[in-house]
Amino acid sequence: MDWNILSWLIWLPVVGMVAIALIPREKPEIIKIIAAVATGLQLWVVIMLWIQFDRGAVGFQFQEKLAWIPSFNIHYFLGVDGLSLPMALLTALLSFLGIFVSWKIDKAVKGYFALFLLLDTGMMGVFLSLDFFLFYVFWEVMLLPMYFLIGIWGGPQREYAAIKFFLYTLAGSVLMLVAMLALYFSCGRTFDMTQMIVLAPEALKGVTWWGLDTLKVIWIFLFITFAIKVPIFPFHTWLPLAHVEAPTAVSVILAGVLLKMGTYGLLRISYPMLPDGAVWFAGALAILALINIIWGALCALAQTDLKKLVAYSSINHMGYVLLGMAAVVAAGAQHGTNMTAAQAGMNGAVLQMFNHGTITAMLFILVGVVYDRAHHRDIDGFGGLGVKMPIYSGVVALAFFAGLGLPGLSGFIGEAMCFIGAFPVYKLIVIIATLGILLNASYFLWAYQRIFLGGLNEKYADIPEINGRELFTLVPLAVLVVLLGVYPAPVLNVMKVTMNYIIEIVQTSSLLAPH
Amino acid sequence: MHDLNTYLIIGAVLFTLGLFGVITRRNAIAVLMGVELILNAANINFIAFARFGGMNLSGHIFAMFVIIMAAVEAAVALAIIINLYNNLGTVNIDEADTLKK
Amino acid sequence: MDVRILYGSLFLILPLLAFVIQIFVGNRLPRKGDWVSIGAVLLTLCIAIAMFAVMLVYDDPHFKVDKSIEWFNLGSWTVEIGMLIDNITIVMLLVVAVVSGLVHIYSVGYMAGDPRYSRYFGYLSLFTFSMNGIVLSNNLFSIYMFWELVGLSSYLLIGFWFEKDSAADAGKKAFLVNRIGDIGMFIGILLFFTGTGSFLFTDLFEGVANGALSGSLLTIAGICIFLGAVGKSAQFPLHVWLPDAMEGPTPVSALIHAATMVAAGVYLIVRLFPIFTVDALTVIAYVGGFTALFSAIIAVTQNDIKRVLAYSTVSQLGYMVLAVGTGAYVAGLFHLVTHAAFKAGLFFCSGSVIHAMHHAYHKLNDHESDPQDLRNMGGFKDKMKITYTTMLIATLAISGVPFMSGFLSKDAILAGTLAFAQHHPEHSLLPVFGFGAAILTAFYMFRLIFMTFHGKPARREILDHIHESPSVMTTPLVILATLSIFIFYTLPFANPFSDHGWYMHLVEPVNSVVAGNPTAHEIEEGIHHAHLPAMIISLIVAGLGIFLAFLVYLRKRISAEKMAQRMGIMYKFSFNKFFMDEIYQKYLVNPSIIFSKAVGFLDWDLYDKYIINGFAWVTKRLSRIIGIKYDYDILDQKIVDGVGRSTHFFGAGLRLIQTGKLQNYLLWVLGGIIIIFIIQVM
C-alpha cells in the first residue's frame, strides 16, 4: 500500500512503451529486451502481490483512490480481491511469455512491442479497476492495440479479422456504456463499484423502463457485452477468425486473457450489482453453457486447421465456466441452500478460467511452434512427427491431455467442480454436457494422431525439434498445469473468500426465496 | 505649453502621419516606420496623461513598455521583411498578396 | 502418521518417481534406465510381500486402515482424499506388484533394442503408479482420477509403436471407449455426491444406509458407476477396445489388458458392492454373464493368438462381473487374483511364441506372413519346451481343471450363479451363460494349444529357426505357471476341491447397506449349497470342451472347416466379432463425424458467413440507402449544400473587396472605425 503496488502493475508496461518509443527502430534487440524487462517486472510485482495478499479478508485490498473527474464523481480507483488477483497473475504471466513468443517478429518491431505493452496495460487495468468508468476506459483502451496487432501482424485475412473483432467488441461496449450510465444515475451518480454493489439492488427494485424491468434490461445489455467477449454462442464467430489470423502471441493473449474478461465482467459487475438478474438468467446461462460445450466441441471436431481447432476448444472450455457460474443459484433457499454446490460451481468457474488461460496459452504457443516450421496448420498435412520431434510431441501431449480434462492435470479439476456445482440444480443439462468430455477427448486425440502418430510424412523428414526459447515459454505453463492439477488449493485459497462473498450477495435475491 | 490639449494634438498629428504612412507607402520598411510613429503617438499621450490626467507613474511605466514593445516589434517585423525579401525578391507589399490566392 | 499409510504411499511415490526420472533423463542413464523402473517396482513388490505376510500373521479379517487428508476446502465444502488399506487392498497390491514386476523383467528381453526403450519403462511405471492409486483410494474422486490415469497409460502403451496406424488407432479407440464408460461413472459419482455430500466410501455407505439415496435413484447411480467398470473391464457393449488393444507390446497386454487394469472395473464394483441395489446387481449380472458367453463364442473362431487371449480375457472378466452381480463378489475377486496369474502367464507364453516367430520369419526374410496367426504355427512343443509346459499349465488353469487355481475360483463363481438361480428361478439364464462360457473356454484354449504346439506349421522350414526365448523371458513364465497351481490359494489347507484357505478366510463378505438386499450370510449359505452340483457340472463341461478340441484339432476326427460350414451364419457372426466394430463405425463414429462437420459448416459457412456477416451486409446496404439517397442526395446536396451555395453566392460578390493587400484592409478598417465614430457621435 505504501508503494501503490497496483498502479505500478498497470503502468509499468506504459513505462516500457515510452522507453521503446525512444529507442531507434534499428535496434530491435534492445526493444525486445526492454519489453521483456517491463513485463518481467510486472510479473515480479504481481507475485509480490500474490504473496502479500490477505487470503482471509473480505473485500478489496491494496486500494488506491484519487479523484479523476470530480464533477462527475469519477475516480482513479483500484483494488484487488480474490477474483481479480488470479486474473492479474494470468495477465502478467502471459504477457511476459508473450514477449518471448514474439521474439521472432521482424516486421515493425518497435510498433509491435509498444502496442503489446499497451495491450498489457489495458488488460491489467480492466482487472484492477474499481471505478466503473475507469473499467470502461481500460476496456476500450485494450481494443485499440488488439486491432492493430491483428490487423498489421496477422495472417492473410488479417484486416477482415481485425475489423470484425473490433466492431463486434465495440458493439458490445456500446451496450455496456448504456448499462453503466443507467447504473450511474440509479445509484445516485457514483461509478464506485463497491458502492454500486450496495446501492444498485435497492435502487433498481420495481423500476421499469417502458414497461420492462430496468434490472432485466441492464442485465441483458451487460450480458451481451460480456457474452461477446467470452464468447457465448451465438456471439462467438469472431473468435475463430481472430485467433487464426492473429500472430501467435496475440492469440495467446486473446484466448488466455481477453476471453476471461467476459466472465470476469459477469462476476465482477453483473452478479453482485444485479443479483436478481443473475438468478433470473441462471437457467438460460446453463443452457447457453451447454450449447457452448457441445457446439464448440463439435465444431472443433470438424476442423482441419489446427489453430481453429484450438480456438473452438476455447468456446467449449468457456462453456464449463458458464456452467459453474450458473450453479450459484444452488445457494438459494429455493434449492435447499446447497452451499456446497454453489461454492463448487463458482470456485470451479474461476479456477477453470485460470486453468484454461494456461492451457490454451500452451496450445497456441505449440501451434505457433509447428507453424513456424511447416508454414501451414493443416492437421491432415502432417503425420508421424512424433518420431522426429519427441520433446515437442510430449509437450503437445501434455497440453492436449490437460485440454481434454485428464485428472492430474489442471483442466480436470475446474471442469469437475463446475459439473459438481451445477448438477444438483441442472441435472439434465449436466448429463448432456458430460458428452462434451467425450467429444473433447475425440477431437484432441484425433488431431494428435493425425499430426504425430502413424508413418512419418517424408516432407518433414528433417523438421527441427522445438528450441530452447520456445521451451522456455512453455515450461512455466506446463509446471502450473501439473501443479494445479495435483494440488489446486493455492489458487482456490486466494479466491474462495471473494467467491463466497459473491454467492452471499446473490443468495439474498428475493427470487431465491422459498416458494 | 502647459495644458493637456497641446500634447494630445501633437499625438494626434503624429498618429495620423503614422497611419497615413502605413496605408499609403509601398515599401515595407516605410510601413514599419509608420507603425513606429503610431506607437510614439501613443507614448506621447501616455506621458501627457501621466503629467496632467492623474495616471501618474502608470503612464511612465506603460510608455516604457511600449518602447520595449516597439523594439521587439521592430526586430520581429524586420525579420519578417527579410524573409519576405528572401521569398519574393522584393519588399513591395503590394506584391505580397498570397493571402488572396 | 500411521506407518501403514507410509508404506501405502510408497506404492505411489516409487513408481511415480521412476516415471519422472525416465521421462526426463531416462535416455541418458546407463542401460537406458530400465533399472530405475524395475527397481521401483521390485521395491513395491518387497513391501507388498511384507504387508501380505503381516496380513497372514495377523489373521484378522476385519483389518482396516482408513485415513484422509484435506485436499482443498472452500468454506462449506471440504474435499478429502485418502487411503484405504484392508485385506482386499493388500491382495490387490500384491497382485499388481507381482505381475508388474514380472512384466518389467520380461520386457527387458522383449523390448530389447527398441528406440524408445526408456519411455516404455516410464509408461510402465506410470501405469503401476495409477493402478496402485486405484487400489489404495478410499474415495470416488481420487479413484476416478487414477481411473483416467490408467486409461492414459493404457493409451500410451497401446499406441507405443505409433508408427503403425493400427496401433495409433487402437490407442485412441481404447481411450475414447473407456471415456464413454467414465462419463457414466462420473455421472454416478455426481449422483452419489449430491445424495450424500461426500466422496469417501465410508460416508457413502453411511449415507446410503441412512436412506440419503434410495430406490430407483440409487439403482441408477449404481448402474452409472458400473458403466465405468463396463468400459474399463471391457464388458459388452464397450468391449470393442480390448481386442484392438493387442496392438501394444505383448508384456503390456499381459500387465494392463489381462491381469490388472481391466480388472480394475471388477475391483471397483467389489469395493462398492454394499451400495448396489438388487436391480442394479441384476443388471450387472446379466451384463457380465452375457459378455462371458458372447466373447467366448468370438474367441472360438479367431486366428490371431493374441486376439484369442483378448477375447478370453473379456470372457473371464465377464465371469467376475457375473459373480459380483449374483452376490458372490468374494468369488469374483478370487477369480480376479487367480486369473491375473494364469492370464498374464498365457500372454507371456504367447509373447514368447510371437518372439520366436518373429525371429524365424526374420531369418527366412519373410516380412509378409503374420507372426501372430495361429494357422502359421504348429509343432513348436519340442522346440520351446518351457513355453509349452507353462502355457499348458496356464491353459489347464483357465479351463477349470482340478488342481489348478482356475478350477477353484471358477467353481466358486459358478456356485454363486447357480445359487442365485435357485433363489430366483426367473434368472436361470445366468448359470447357462456361465456354464456355456466354461465349455467354450476349454474348447478354444485347447484349440490354441493344439494349433500352436502340435501338428505342423504352414511353412515347414520355420521350425528350424524356432527356439526358446532367453531366460529373462522364461523365468517369469515359470513363476506365473507355478502360481497357477491351487496350493497357493488354499494354504494352509491342501484340498484341491475346496476353495477353503487364507483367501476365503481373510476376505470376508460384507453386508449390503441397501435395505432389503440379502445379507452376506444368506448369500454364503446359498453358495455353500450349490457348491457340489456346480463343481460336478463344471468338471463335465471343462472335460467336454477339452475333448472336443482334442477331436477337432489334434485327432482331426471332425473337420473344423466342415463344422464352420455347418454353423453357417453363426460362424460368420463369431468370426466377424458379431460385426460390433462395423456397427459402431457405421452407426456411431461416422455419423458423429458427419454431424460435427455439419455443425462446423453451419457455424462457419452459414451462421458466420450469412447471419453475422449478414448484419454487416445489411448495415452496409442500409448505410448506402441512407448515406447516398437521403443523406447525400437530399440532406447534404439540397439542404446543407444549399446553405453553402447561397453563402457562396454572396461571398462571390464580397470577395471583390478582398485584394490581398494589407493596406487595403487597413483602409477598410479605418473606414469602419470612422463610421462607428460618426454613429457614436450622432
PDB file of N, CA and C in Angstrom, chain C residues 334 402-405 407-409 411-412 486-504 528 531-532 535:
ATOM      1  N   PHE C 334     -11.701 -63.376  -6.115  1.00  0.00           N
ATOM      2  CA  PHE C 334     -10.817 -64.543  -6.093  1.00  0.00           C
ATOM      3  C   PHE C 334     -10.409 -64.892  -7.523  1.00  0.00           C
ATOM      4  N   PRO C 402      -9.192 -79.454 -12.281  1.00  0.00           N
ATOM      5  CA  PRO C 402      -8.804 -79.588 -10.869  1.00  0.00           C
ATOM      6  C   PRO C 402      -7.294 -79.546 -10.674  1.00  0.00           C
ATOM      7  N   PHE C 403      -6.908 -79.184  -9.473  1.00  0.00           N
ATOM      8  CA  PHE C 403      -5.521 -78.978  -9.061  1.00  0.00           C
ATOM      9  C   PHE C 403      -4.960 -77.658  -9.574  1.00  0.00           C
ATOM     10  N   MET C 404      -5.784 -76.954 -10.284  1.00  0.00           N
ATOM     11  CA  MET C 404      -5.331 -75.650 -10.792  1.00  0.00           C
ATOM     12  C   MET C 404      -6.130 -74.557 -10.087  1.00  0.00           C
ATOM     13  N   SER C 405      -5.518 -73.337 -10.060  1.00  0.00           N
ATOM     14  CA  SER C 405      -6.177 -72.243  -9.346  1.00  0.00           C
ATOM     15  C   SER C 405      -7.500 -71.872  -9.994  1.00  0.00           C
ATOM     16  N   PHE C 407      -9.661 -73.614 -11.379  1.00  0.00           N
ATOM     17  CA  PHE C 407     -10.744 -74.505 -11.007  1.00  0.00           C
ATOM     18  C   PHE C 407     -11.458 -73.997  -9.766  1.00  0.00           C
ATOM     19  N   LEU C 408     -10.668 -73.595  -8.787  1.00  0.00           N
ATOM     20  CA  LEU C 408     -11.247 -73.143  -7.526  1.00  0.00           C
ATOM     21  C   LEU C 408     -12.098 -71.895  -7.712  1.00  0.00           C
ATOM     22  N   SER C 409     -11.515 -70.922  -8.398  1.00  0.00           N
ATOM     23  CA  SER C 409     -12.219 -69.639  -8.470  1.00  0.00           C
ATOM     24  C   SER C 409     -13.425 -69.728  -9.393  1.00  0.00           C
ATOM     25  N   ASP C 411     -15.133 -72.339 -10.076  1.00  0.00           N
ATOM     26  CA  ASP C 411     -16.123 -73.129  -9.393  1.00  0.00           C
ATOM     27  C   ASP C 411     -16.900 -72.275  -8.395  1.00  0.00           C
ATOM     28  N   ALA C 412     -16.181 -71.407  -7.697  1.00  0.00           N
ATOM     29  CA  ALA C 412     -16.849 -70.546  -6.725  1.00  0.00           C
ATOM     30  C   ALA C 412     -17.843 -69.627  -7.421  1.00  0.00           C
ATOM     31  N   PHE C 486      -3.127 -74.722  -7.514  1.00  0.00           N
ATOM     32  CA  PHE C 486      -4.135 -74.432  -6.482  1.00  0.00           C
ATOM     33  C   PHE C 486      -3.540 -74.126  -5.117  1.00  0.00           C
ATOM     34  N   ILE C 487      -2.411 -74.755  -4.813  1.00  0.00           N
ATOM     35  CA  ILE C 487      -1.930 -74.782  -3.433  1.00  0.00           C
ATOM     36  C   ILE C 487      -1.688 -73.377  -2.880  1.00  0.00           C
ATOM     37  N   PHE C 488      -1.324 -72.436  -3.758  1.00  0.00           N
ATOM     38  CA  PHE C 488      -1.016 -71.092  -3.266  1.00  0.00           C
ATOM     39  C   PHE C 488      -2.262 -70.362  -2.764  1.00  0.00           C
ATOM     40  N   TYR C 489      -3.404 -70.866  -3.126  1.00  0.00           N
ATOM     41  CA  TYR C 489      -4.628 -70.152  -2.778  1.00  0.00           C
ATOM     42  C   TYR C 489      -5.420 -70.852  -1.662  1.00  0.00           C
ATOM     43  N   THR C 490      -4.989 -72.064  -1.342  1.00  0.00           N
ATOM     44  CA  THR C 490      -5.759 -72.771  -0.316  1.00  0.00           C
ATOM     45  C   THR C 490      -4.988 -72.924   0.986  1.00  0.00           C
ATOM     46  N   LEU C 491      -3.728 -72.502   0.986  1.00  0.00           N
ATOM     47  CA  LEU C 491      -2.962 -72.620   2.226  1.00  0.00           C
ATOM     48  C   LEU C 491      -3.751 -71.996   3.379  1.00  0.00           C
ATOM     49  N   PRO C 492      -3.693 -72.495   4.521  1.00  0.00           N
ATOM     50  CA  PRO C 492      -2.847 -73.604   4.984  1.00  0.00           C
ATOM     51  C   PRO C 492      -3.436 -74.987   4.674  1.00  0.00           C
ATOM     52  N   PHE C 493      -4.524 -75.048   3.932  1.00  0.00           N
ATOM     53  CA  PHE C 493      -5.086 -76.364   3.606  1.00  0.00           C
ATOM     54  C   PHE C 493      -4.577 -76.792   2.241  1.00  0.00           C
ATOM     55  N   ALA C 494      -4.788 -78.044   1.898  1.00  0.00           N
ATOM     56  CA  ALA C 494      -4.291 -78.519   0.611  1.00  0.00           C
ATOM     57  C   ALA C 494      -5.326 -79.408  -0.063  1.00  0.00           C
ATOM     58  N   ASN C 495      -6.595 -79.029   0.042  1.00  0.00           N
ATOM     59  CA  ASN C 495      -7.636 -79.787  -0.630  1.00  0.00           C
ATOM     60  C   ASN C 495      -7.909 -79.163  -1.987  1.00  0.00           C
ATOM     61  N   PRO C 496      -7.577 -79.852  -3.085  1.00  0.00           N
ATOM     62  CA  PRO C 496      -7.721 -79.227  -4.399  1.00  0.00           C
ATOM     63  C   PRO C 496      -9.170 -79.003  -4.799  1.00  0.00           C
ATOM     64  N   PHE C 497     -10.114 -79.578  -4.068  1.00  0.00           N
ATOM     65  CA  PHE C 497     -11.506 -79.421  -4.474  1.00  0.00           C
ATOM     66  C   PHE C 497     -12.275 -78.422  -3.616  1.00  0.00           C
ATOM     67  N   SER C 498     -11.558 -77.773  -2.711  1.00  0.00           N
ATOM     68  CA  SER C 498     -12.250 -76.789  -1.890  1.00  0.00           C
ATOM     69  C   SER C 498     -11.475 -75.484  -1.901  1.00  0.00           C
ATOM     70  N   ASP C 499     -12.197 -74.387  -2.063  1.00  0.00           N
ATOM     71  CA  ASP C 499     -11.509 -73.097  -2.084  1.00  0.00           C
ATOM     72  C   ASP C 499     -11.224 -72.585  -0.684  1.00  0.00           C
ATOM     73  N   HIS C 500     -11.443 -73.420   0.286  1.00  0.00           N
ATOM     74  CA  HIS C 500     -11.209 -73.001   1.654  1.00  0.00           C
ATOM     75  C   HIS C 500      -9.720 -72.743   1.869  1.00  0.00           C
ATOM     76  N   GLY C 501      -9.372 -71.549   2.320  1.00  0.00           N
ATOM     77  CA  GLY C 501      -7.956 -71.254   2.550  1.00  0.00           C
ATOM     78  C   GLY C 501      -7.829 -69.859   3.092  1.00  0.00           C
ATOM     79  N   TRP C 502      -6.603 -69.322   3.043  1.00  0.00           N
ATOM     80  CA  TRP C 502      -6.377 -67.989   3.608  1.00  0.00           C
ATOM     81  C   TRP C 502      -7.254 -66.950   2.952  1.00  0.00           C
ATOM     82  N   TYR C 503      -7.449 -67.084   1.652  1.00  0.00           N
ATOM     83  CA  TYR C 503      -8.191 -66.034   0.942  1.00  0.00           C
ATOM     84  C   TYR C 503      -9.626 -65.949   1.456  1.00  0.00           C
ATOM     85  N   MET C 504     -10.298 -67.105   1.435  1.00  0.00           N
ATOM     86  CA  MET C 504     -11.696 -67.099   1.858  1.00  0.00           C
ATOM     87  C   MET C 504     -11.826 -66.691   3.324  1.00  0.00           C
ATOM     88  N   HIS C 528     -22.914 -72.206  -0.535  1.00  0.00           N
ATOM     89  CA  HIS C 528     -22.465 -73.450   0.081  1.00  0.00           C
ATOM     90  C   HIS C 528     -23.278 -74.631  -0.428  1.00  0.00           C
ATOM     91  N   HIS C 531     -22.521 -75.617  -4.062  1.00  0.00           N
ATOM     92  CA  HIS C 531     -21.124 -75.897  -4.345  1.00  0.00           C
ATOM     93  C   HIS C 531     -20.917 -77.206  -5.094  1.00  0.00           C
ATOM     94  N   LEU C 532     -21.503 -78.271  -4.580  1.00  0.00           N
ATOM     95  CA  LEU C 532     -21.258 -79.593  -5.151  1.00  0.00           C
ATOM     96  C   LEU C 532     -21.818 -79.740  -6.569  1.00  0.00           C
ATOM     97  N   MET C 535     -19.711 -77.879  -8.991  1.00  0.00           N
ATOM     98  CA  MET C 535     -18.411 -78.485  -9.262  1.00  0.00           C
ATOM     99  C   MET C 535     -18.550 -79.611 -10.274  1.00  0.00           C
TER     100      MET C 535
END
